[in-house]
GROMACS .gro file of N, CA, C and O in nm:
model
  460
    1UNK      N    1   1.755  -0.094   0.349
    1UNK     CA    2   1.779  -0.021   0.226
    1UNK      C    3   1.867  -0.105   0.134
    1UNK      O    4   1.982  -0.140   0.162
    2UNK      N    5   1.805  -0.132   0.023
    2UNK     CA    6   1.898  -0.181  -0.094
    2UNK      C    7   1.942  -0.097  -0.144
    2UNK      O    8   1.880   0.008  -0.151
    3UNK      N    9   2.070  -0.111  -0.199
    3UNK     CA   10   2.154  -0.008  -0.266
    3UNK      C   11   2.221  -0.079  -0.399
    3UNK      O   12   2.251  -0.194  -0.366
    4UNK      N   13   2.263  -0.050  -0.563
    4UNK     CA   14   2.345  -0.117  -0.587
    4UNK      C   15   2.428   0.014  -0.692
    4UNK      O   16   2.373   0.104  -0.754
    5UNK      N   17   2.568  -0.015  -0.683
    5UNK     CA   18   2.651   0.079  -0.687
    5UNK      C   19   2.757   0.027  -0.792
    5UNK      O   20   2.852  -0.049  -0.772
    6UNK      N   21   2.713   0.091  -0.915
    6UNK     CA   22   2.820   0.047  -1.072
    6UNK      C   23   2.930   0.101  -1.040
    6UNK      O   24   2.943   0.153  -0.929
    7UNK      N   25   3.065   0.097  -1.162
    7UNK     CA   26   3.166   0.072  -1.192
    7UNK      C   27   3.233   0.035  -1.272
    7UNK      O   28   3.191  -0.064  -1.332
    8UNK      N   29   3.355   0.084  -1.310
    8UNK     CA   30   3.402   0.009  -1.437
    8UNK      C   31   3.406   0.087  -1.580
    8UNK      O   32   3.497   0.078  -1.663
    9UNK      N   33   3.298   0.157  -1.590
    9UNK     CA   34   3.314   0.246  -1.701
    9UNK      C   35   3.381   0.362  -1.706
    9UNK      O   36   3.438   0.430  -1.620
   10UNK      N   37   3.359   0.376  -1.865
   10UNK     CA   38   3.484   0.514  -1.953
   10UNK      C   39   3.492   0.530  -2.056
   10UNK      O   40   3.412   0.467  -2.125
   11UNK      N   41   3.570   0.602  -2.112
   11UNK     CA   42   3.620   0.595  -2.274
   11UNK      C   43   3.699   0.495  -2.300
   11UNK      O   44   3.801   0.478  -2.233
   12UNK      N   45   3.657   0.401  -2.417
   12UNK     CA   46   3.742   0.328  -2.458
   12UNK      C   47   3.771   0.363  -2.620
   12UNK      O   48   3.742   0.465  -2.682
   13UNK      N   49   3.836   0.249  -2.661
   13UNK     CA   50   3.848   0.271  -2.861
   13UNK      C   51   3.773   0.178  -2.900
   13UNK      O   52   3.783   0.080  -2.826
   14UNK      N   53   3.684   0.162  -3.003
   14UNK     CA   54   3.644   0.093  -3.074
   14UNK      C   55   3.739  -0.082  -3.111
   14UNK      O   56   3.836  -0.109  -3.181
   15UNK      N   57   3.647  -0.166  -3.021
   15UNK     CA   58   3.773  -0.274  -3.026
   15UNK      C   59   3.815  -0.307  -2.887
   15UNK      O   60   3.836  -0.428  -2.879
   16UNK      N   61   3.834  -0.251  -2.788
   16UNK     CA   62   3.849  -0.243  -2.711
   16UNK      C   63   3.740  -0.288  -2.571
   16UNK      O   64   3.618  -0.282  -2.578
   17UNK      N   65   3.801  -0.324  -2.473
   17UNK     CA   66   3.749  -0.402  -2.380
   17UNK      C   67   3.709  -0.278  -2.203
   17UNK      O   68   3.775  -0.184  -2.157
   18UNK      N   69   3.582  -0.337  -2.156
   18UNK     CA   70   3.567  -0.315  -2.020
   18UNK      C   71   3.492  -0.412  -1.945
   18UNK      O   72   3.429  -0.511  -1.980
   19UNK      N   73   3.515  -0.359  -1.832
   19UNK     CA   74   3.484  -0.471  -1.729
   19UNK      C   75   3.352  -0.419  -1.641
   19UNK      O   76   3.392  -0.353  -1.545
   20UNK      N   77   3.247  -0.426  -1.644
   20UNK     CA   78   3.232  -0.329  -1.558
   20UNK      C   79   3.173  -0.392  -1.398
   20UNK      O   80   3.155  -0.513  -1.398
   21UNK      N   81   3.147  -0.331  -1.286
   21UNK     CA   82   3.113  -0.411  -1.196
   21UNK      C   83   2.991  -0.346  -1.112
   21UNK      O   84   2.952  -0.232  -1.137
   22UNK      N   85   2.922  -0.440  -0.991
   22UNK     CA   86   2.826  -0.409  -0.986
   22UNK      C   87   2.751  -0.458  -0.823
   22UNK      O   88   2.685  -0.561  -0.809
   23UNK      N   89   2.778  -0.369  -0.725
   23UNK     CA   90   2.812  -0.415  -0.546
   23UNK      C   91   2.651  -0.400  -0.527
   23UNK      O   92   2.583  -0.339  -0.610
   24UNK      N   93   2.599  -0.458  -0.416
   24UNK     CA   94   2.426  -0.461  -0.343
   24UNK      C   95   2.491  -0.460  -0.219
   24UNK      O   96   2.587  -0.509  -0.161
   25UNK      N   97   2.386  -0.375  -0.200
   25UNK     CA   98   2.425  -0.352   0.014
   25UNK      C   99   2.294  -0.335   0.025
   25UNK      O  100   2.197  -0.315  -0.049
   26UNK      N  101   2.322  -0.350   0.159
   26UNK     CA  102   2.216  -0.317   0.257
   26UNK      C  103   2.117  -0.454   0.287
   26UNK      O  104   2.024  -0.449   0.368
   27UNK      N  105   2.147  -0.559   0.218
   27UNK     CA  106   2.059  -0.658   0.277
   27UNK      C  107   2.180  -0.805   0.251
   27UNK      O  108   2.269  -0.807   0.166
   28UNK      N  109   2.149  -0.911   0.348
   28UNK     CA  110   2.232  -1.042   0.384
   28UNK      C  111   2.137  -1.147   0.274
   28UNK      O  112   2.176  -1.261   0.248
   29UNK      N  113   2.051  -1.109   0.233
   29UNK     CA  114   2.015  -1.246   0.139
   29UNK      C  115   2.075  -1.194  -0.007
   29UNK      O  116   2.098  -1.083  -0.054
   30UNK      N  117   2.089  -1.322  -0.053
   30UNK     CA  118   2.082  -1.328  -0.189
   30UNK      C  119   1.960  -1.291  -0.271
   30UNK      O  120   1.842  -1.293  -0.239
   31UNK      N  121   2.032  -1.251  -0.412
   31UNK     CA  122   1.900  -1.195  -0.538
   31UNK      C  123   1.910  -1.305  -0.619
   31UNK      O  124   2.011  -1.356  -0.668
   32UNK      N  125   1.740  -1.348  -0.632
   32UNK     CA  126   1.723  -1.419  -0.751
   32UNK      C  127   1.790  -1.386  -0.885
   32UNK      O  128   1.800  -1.486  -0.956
   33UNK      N  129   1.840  -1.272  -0.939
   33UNK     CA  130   1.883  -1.294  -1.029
   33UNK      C  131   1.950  -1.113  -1.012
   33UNK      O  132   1.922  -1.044  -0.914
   34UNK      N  133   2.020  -1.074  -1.102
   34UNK     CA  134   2.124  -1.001  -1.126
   34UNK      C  135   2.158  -0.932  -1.331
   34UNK      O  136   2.169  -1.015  -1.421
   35UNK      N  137   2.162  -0.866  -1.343
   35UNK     CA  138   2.188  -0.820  -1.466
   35UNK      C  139   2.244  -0.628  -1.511
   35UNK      O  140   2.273  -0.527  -1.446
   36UNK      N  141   2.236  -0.653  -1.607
   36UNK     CA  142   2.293  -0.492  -1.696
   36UNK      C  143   2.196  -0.477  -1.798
   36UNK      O  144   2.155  -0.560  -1.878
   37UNK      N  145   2.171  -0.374  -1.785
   37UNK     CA  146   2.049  -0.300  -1.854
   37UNK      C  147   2.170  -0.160  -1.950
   37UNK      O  148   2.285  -0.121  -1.931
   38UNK      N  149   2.078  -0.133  -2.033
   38UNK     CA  150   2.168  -0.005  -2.120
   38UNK      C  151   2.052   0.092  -2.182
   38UNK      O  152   1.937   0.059  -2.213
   39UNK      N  153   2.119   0.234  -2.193
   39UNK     CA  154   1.975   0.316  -2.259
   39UNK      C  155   2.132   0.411  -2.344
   39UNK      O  156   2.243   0.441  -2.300
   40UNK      N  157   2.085   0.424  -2.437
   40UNK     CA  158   2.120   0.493  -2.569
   40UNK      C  159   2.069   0.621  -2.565
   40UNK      O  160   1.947   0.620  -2.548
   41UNK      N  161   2.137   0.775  -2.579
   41UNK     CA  162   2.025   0.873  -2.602
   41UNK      C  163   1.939   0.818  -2.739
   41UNK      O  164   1.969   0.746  -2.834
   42UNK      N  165   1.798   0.903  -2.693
   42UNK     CA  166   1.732   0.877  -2.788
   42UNK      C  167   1.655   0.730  -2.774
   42UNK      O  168   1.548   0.717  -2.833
   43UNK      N  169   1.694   0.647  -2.716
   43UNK     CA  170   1.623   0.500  -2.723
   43UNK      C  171   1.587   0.441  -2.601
   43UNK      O  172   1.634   0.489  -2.498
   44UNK      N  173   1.506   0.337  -2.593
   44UNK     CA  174   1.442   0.275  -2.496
   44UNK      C  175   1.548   0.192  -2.427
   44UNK      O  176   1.618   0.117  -2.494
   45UNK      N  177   1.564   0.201  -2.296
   45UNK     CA  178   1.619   0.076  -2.174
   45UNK      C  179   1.610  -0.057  -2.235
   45UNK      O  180   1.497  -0.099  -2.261
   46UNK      N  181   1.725  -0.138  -2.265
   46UNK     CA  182   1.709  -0.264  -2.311
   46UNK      C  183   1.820  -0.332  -2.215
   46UNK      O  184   1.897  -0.279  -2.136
   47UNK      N  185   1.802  -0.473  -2.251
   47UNK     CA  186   1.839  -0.578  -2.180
   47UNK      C  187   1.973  -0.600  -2.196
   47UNK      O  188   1.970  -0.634  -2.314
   48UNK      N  189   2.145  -0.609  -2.151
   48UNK     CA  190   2.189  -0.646  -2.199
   48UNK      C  191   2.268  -0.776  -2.176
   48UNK      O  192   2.345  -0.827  -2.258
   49UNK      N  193   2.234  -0.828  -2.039
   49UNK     CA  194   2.277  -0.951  -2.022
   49UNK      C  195   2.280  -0.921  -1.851
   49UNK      O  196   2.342  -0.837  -1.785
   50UNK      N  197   2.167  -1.050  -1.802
   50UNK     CA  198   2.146  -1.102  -1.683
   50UNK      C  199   2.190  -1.241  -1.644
   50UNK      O  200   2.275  -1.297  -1.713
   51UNK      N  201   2.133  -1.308  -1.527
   51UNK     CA  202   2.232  -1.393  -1.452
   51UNK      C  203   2.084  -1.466  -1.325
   51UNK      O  204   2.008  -1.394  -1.260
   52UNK      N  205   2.083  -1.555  -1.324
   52UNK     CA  206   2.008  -1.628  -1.191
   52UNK      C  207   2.085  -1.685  -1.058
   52UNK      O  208   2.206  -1.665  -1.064
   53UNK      N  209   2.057  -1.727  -0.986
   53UNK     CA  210   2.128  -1.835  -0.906
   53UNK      C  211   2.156  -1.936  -0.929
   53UNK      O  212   2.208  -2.009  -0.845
   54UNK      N  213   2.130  -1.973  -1.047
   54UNK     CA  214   2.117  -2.105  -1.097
   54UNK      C  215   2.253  -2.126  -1.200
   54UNK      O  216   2.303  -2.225  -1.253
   55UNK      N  217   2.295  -1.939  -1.201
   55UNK     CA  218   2.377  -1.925  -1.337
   55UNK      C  219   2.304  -1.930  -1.469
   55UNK      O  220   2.390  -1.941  -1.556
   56UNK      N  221   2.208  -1.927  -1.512
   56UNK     CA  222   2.145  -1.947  -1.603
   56UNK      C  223   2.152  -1.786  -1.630
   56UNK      O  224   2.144  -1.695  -1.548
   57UNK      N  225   2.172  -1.781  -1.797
   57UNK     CA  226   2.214  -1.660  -1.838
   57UNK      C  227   2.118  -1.599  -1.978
   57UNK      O  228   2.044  -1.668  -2.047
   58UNK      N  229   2.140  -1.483  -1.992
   58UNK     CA  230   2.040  -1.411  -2.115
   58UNK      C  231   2.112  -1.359  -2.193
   58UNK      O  232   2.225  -1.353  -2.147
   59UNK      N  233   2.104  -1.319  -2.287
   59UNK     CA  234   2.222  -1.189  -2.378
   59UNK      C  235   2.150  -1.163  -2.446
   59UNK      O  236   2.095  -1.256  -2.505
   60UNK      N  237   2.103  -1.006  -2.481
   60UNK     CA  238   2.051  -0.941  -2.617
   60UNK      C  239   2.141  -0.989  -2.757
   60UNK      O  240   2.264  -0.990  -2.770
   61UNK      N  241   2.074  -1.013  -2.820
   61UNK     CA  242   2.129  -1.072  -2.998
   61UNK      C  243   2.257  -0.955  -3.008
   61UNK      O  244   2.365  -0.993  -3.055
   62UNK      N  245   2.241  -0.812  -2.962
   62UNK     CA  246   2.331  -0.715  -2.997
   62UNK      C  247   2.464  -0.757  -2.944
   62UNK      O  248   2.548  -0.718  -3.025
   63UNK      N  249   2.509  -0.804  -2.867
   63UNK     CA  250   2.614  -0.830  -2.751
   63UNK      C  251   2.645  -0.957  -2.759
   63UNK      O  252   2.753  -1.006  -2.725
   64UNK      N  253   2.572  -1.001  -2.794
   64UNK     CA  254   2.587  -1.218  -2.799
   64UNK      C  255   2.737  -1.225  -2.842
   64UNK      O  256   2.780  -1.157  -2.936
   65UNK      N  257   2.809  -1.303  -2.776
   65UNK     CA  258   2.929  -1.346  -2.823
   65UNK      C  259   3.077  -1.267  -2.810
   65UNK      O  260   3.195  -1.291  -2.837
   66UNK      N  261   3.000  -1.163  -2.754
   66UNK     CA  262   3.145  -0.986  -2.704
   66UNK      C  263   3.124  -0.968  -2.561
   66UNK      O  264   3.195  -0.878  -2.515
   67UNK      N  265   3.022  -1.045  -2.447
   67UNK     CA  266   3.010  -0.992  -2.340
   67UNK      C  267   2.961  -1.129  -2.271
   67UNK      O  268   2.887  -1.215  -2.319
   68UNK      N  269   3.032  -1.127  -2.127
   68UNK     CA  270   2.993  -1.264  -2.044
   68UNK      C  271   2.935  -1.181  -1.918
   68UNK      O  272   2.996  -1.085  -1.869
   69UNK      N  273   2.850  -1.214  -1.885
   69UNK     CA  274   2.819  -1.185  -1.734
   69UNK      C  275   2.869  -1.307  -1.666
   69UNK      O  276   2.902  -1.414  -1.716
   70UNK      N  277   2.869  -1.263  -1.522
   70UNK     CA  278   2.918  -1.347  -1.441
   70UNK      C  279   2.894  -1.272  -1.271
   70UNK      O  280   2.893  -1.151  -1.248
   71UNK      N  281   2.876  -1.392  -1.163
   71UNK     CA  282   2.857  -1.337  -1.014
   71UNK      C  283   3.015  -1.394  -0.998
   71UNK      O  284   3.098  -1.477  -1.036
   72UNK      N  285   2.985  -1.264  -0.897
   72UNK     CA  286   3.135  -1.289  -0.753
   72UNK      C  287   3.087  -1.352  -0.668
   72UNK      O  288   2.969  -1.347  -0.634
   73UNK      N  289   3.198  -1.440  -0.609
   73UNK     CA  290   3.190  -1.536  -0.533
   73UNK      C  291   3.120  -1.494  -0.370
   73UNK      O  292   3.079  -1.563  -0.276
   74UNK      N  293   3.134  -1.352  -0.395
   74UNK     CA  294   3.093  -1.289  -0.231
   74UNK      C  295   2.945  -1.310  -0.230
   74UNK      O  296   2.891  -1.312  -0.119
   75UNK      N  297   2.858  -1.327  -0.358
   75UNK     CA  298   2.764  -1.332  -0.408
   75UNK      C  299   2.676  -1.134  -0.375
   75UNK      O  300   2.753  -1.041  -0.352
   76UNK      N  301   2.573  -1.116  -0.379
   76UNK     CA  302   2.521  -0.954  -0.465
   76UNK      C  303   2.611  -0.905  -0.547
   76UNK      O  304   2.579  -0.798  -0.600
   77UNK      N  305   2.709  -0.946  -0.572
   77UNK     CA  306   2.768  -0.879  -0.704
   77UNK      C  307   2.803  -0.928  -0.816
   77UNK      O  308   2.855  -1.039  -0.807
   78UNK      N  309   2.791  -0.885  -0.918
   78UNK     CA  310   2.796  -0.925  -1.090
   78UNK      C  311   2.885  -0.831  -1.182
   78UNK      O  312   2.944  -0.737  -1.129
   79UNK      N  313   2.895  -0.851  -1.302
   79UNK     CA  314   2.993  -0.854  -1.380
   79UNK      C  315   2.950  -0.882  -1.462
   79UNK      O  316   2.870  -0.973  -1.484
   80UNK      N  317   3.039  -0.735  -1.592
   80UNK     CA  318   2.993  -0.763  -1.691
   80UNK      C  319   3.145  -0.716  -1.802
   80UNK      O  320   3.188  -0.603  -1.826
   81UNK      N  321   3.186  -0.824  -1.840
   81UNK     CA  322   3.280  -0.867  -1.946
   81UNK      C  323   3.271  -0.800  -2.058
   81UNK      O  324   3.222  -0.894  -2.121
   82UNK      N  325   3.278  -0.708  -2.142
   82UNK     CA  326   3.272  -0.666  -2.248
   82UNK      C  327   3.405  -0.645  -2.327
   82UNK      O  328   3.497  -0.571  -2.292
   83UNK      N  329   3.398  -0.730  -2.454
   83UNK     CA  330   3.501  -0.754  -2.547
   83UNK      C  331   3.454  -0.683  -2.691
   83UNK      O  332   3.336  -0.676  -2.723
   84UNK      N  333   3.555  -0.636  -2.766
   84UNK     CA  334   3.507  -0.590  -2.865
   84UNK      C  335   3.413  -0.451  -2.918
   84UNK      O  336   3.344  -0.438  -3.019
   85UNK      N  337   3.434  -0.385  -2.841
   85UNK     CA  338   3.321  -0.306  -2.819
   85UNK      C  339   3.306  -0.216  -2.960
   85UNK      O  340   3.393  -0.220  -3.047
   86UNK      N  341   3.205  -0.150  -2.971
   86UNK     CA  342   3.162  -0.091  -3.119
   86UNK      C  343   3.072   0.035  -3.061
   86UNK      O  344   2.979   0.036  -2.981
   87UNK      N  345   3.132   0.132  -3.128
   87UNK     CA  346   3.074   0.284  -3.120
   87UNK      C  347   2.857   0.277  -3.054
   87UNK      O  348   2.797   0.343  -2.970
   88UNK      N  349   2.819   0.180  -3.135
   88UNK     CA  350   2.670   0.127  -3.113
   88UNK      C  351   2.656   0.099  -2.936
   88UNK      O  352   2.561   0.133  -2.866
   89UNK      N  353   2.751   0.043  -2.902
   89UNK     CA  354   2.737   0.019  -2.720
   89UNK      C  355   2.762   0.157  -2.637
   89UNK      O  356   2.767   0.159  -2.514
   90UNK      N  357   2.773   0.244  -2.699
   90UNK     CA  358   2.765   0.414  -2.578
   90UNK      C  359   2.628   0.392  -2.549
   90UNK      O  360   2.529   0.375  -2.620
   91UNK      N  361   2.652   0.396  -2.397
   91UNK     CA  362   2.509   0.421  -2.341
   91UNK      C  363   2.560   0.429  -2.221
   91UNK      O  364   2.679   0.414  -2.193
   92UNK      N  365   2.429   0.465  -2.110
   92UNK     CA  366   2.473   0.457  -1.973
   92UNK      C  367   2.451   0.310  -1.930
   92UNK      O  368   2.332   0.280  -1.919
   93UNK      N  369   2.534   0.216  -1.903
   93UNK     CA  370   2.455   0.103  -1.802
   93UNK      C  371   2.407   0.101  -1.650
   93UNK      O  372   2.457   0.145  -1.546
   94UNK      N  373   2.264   0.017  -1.689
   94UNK     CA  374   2.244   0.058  -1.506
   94UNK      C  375   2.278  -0.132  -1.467
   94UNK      O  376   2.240  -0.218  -1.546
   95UNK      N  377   2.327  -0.157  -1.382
   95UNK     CA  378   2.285  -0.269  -1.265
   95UNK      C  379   2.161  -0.289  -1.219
   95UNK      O  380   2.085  -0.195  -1.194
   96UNK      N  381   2.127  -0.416  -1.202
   96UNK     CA  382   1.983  -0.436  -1.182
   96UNK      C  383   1.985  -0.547  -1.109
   96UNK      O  384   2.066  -0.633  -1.141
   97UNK      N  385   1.888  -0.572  -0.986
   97UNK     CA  386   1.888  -0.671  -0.913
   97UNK      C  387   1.726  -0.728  -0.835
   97UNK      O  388   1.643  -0.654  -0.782
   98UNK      N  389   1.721  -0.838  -0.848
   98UNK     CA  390   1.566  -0.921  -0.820
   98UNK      C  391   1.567  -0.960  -0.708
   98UNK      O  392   1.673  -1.009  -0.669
   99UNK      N  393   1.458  -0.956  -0.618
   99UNK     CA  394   1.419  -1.063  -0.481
   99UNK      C  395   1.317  -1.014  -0.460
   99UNK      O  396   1.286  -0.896  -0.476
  100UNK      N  397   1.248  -1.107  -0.419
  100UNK     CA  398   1.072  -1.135  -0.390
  100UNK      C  399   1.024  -1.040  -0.491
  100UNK      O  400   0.982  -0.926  -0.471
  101UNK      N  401   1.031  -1.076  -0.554
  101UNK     CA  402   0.919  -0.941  -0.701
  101UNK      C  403   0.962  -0.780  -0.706
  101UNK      O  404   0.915  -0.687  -0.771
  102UNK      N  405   1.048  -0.784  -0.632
  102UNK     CA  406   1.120  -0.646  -0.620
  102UNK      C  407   1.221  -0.665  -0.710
  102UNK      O  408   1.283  -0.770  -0.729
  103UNK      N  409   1.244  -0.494  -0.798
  103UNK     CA  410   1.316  -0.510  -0.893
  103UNK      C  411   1.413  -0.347  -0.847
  103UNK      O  412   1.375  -0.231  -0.861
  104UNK      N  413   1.504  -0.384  -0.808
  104UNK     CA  414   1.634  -0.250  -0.809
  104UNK      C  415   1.704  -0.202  -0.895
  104UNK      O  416   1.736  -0.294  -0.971
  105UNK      N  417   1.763  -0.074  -0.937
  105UNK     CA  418   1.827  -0.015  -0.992
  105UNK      C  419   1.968   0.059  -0.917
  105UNK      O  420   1.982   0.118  -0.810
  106UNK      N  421   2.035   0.034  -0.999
  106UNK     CA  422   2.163   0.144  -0.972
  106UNK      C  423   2.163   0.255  -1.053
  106UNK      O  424   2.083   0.253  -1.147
  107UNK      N  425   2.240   0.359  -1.039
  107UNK     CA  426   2.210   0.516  -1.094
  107UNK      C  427   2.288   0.469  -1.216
  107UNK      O  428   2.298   0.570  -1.286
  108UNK      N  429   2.332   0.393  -1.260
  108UNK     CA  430   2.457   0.388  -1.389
  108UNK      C  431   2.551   0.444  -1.387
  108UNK      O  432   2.592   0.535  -1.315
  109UNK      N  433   2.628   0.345  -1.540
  109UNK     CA  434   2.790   0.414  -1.519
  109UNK      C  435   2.786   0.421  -1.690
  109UNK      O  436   2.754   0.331  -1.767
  110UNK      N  437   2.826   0.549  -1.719
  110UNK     CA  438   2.849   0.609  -1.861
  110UNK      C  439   3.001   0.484  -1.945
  110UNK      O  440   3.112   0.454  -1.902
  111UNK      N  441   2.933   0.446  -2.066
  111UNK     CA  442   3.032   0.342  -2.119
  111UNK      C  443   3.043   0.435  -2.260
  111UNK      O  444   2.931   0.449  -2.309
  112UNK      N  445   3.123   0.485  -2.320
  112UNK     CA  446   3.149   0.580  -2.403
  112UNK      C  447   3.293   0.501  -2.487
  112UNK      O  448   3.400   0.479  -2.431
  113UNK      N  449   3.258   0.467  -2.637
  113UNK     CA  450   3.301   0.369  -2.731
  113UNK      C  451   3.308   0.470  -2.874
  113UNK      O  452   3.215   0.500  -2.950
  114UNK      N  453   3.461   0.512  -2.879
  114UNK     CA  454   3.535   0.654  -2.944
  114UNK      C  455   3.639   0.619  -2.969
  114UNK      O  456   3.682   0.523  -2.906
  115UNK      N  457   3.717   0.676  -3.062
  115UNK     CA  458   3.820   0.706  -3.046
  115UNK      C  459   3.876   0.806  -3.013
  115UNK      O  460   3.998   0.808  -3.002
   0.00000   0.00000   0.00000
């Protein structure tokens, strides 16, 4: 059983920073690749910044330059850096994780950008 289990989110202020994080259990290999996904009420699941083994990295144009992904050294787990944040980033993020053509989800963690 793969499992992957978010973290990290909340209310923040406009401007303001989170971290959020992102654990895989249940299996000893490594995932080809690793990322954060986001859904907006009202809007479609989009991309917001993934990760390979290679480190080779993605960022939606929306986020470019306010958010770093990054793996832990334990490796199945990732990270996602968010600086700056703007009322436009409320959404739920899910965690997302790749191996052999299999694609996983985590249930998400509510990121809510208010004052």
């Amino acid at each position: 059983q793969v499992r992957l289990v978010e973290s990290g989110g909340g209310l923040v202020q406009p401007g303001g920073s989170l971290r959020l994080s992102c654990a895989a259990s249940g299996s000893i290999f490594s995932f080809y690749a690793m990322g954060w996904y986001r859904q907006a009420p009202g809007k479609q699941r989009e991309l917001v910044a993934d990760i390979t083994t290679g480190d080779n990295t993605d960022y939606s144009d929306s986020v470019k330059g306010r958010v770093t992904i990054s793996r832990g050294s334990a490796k199945n787990t990732v990270y996602l850096q968010m600086n700056s944040l703007k009322p436009e980033d409320t959404a739920v993020y899910y965690c997302n994780a790749q191996r052999n053509g299999n694609n996983f989800w985590g249930q998400g963690t509510q990121v809510t950008v208010s004052s």
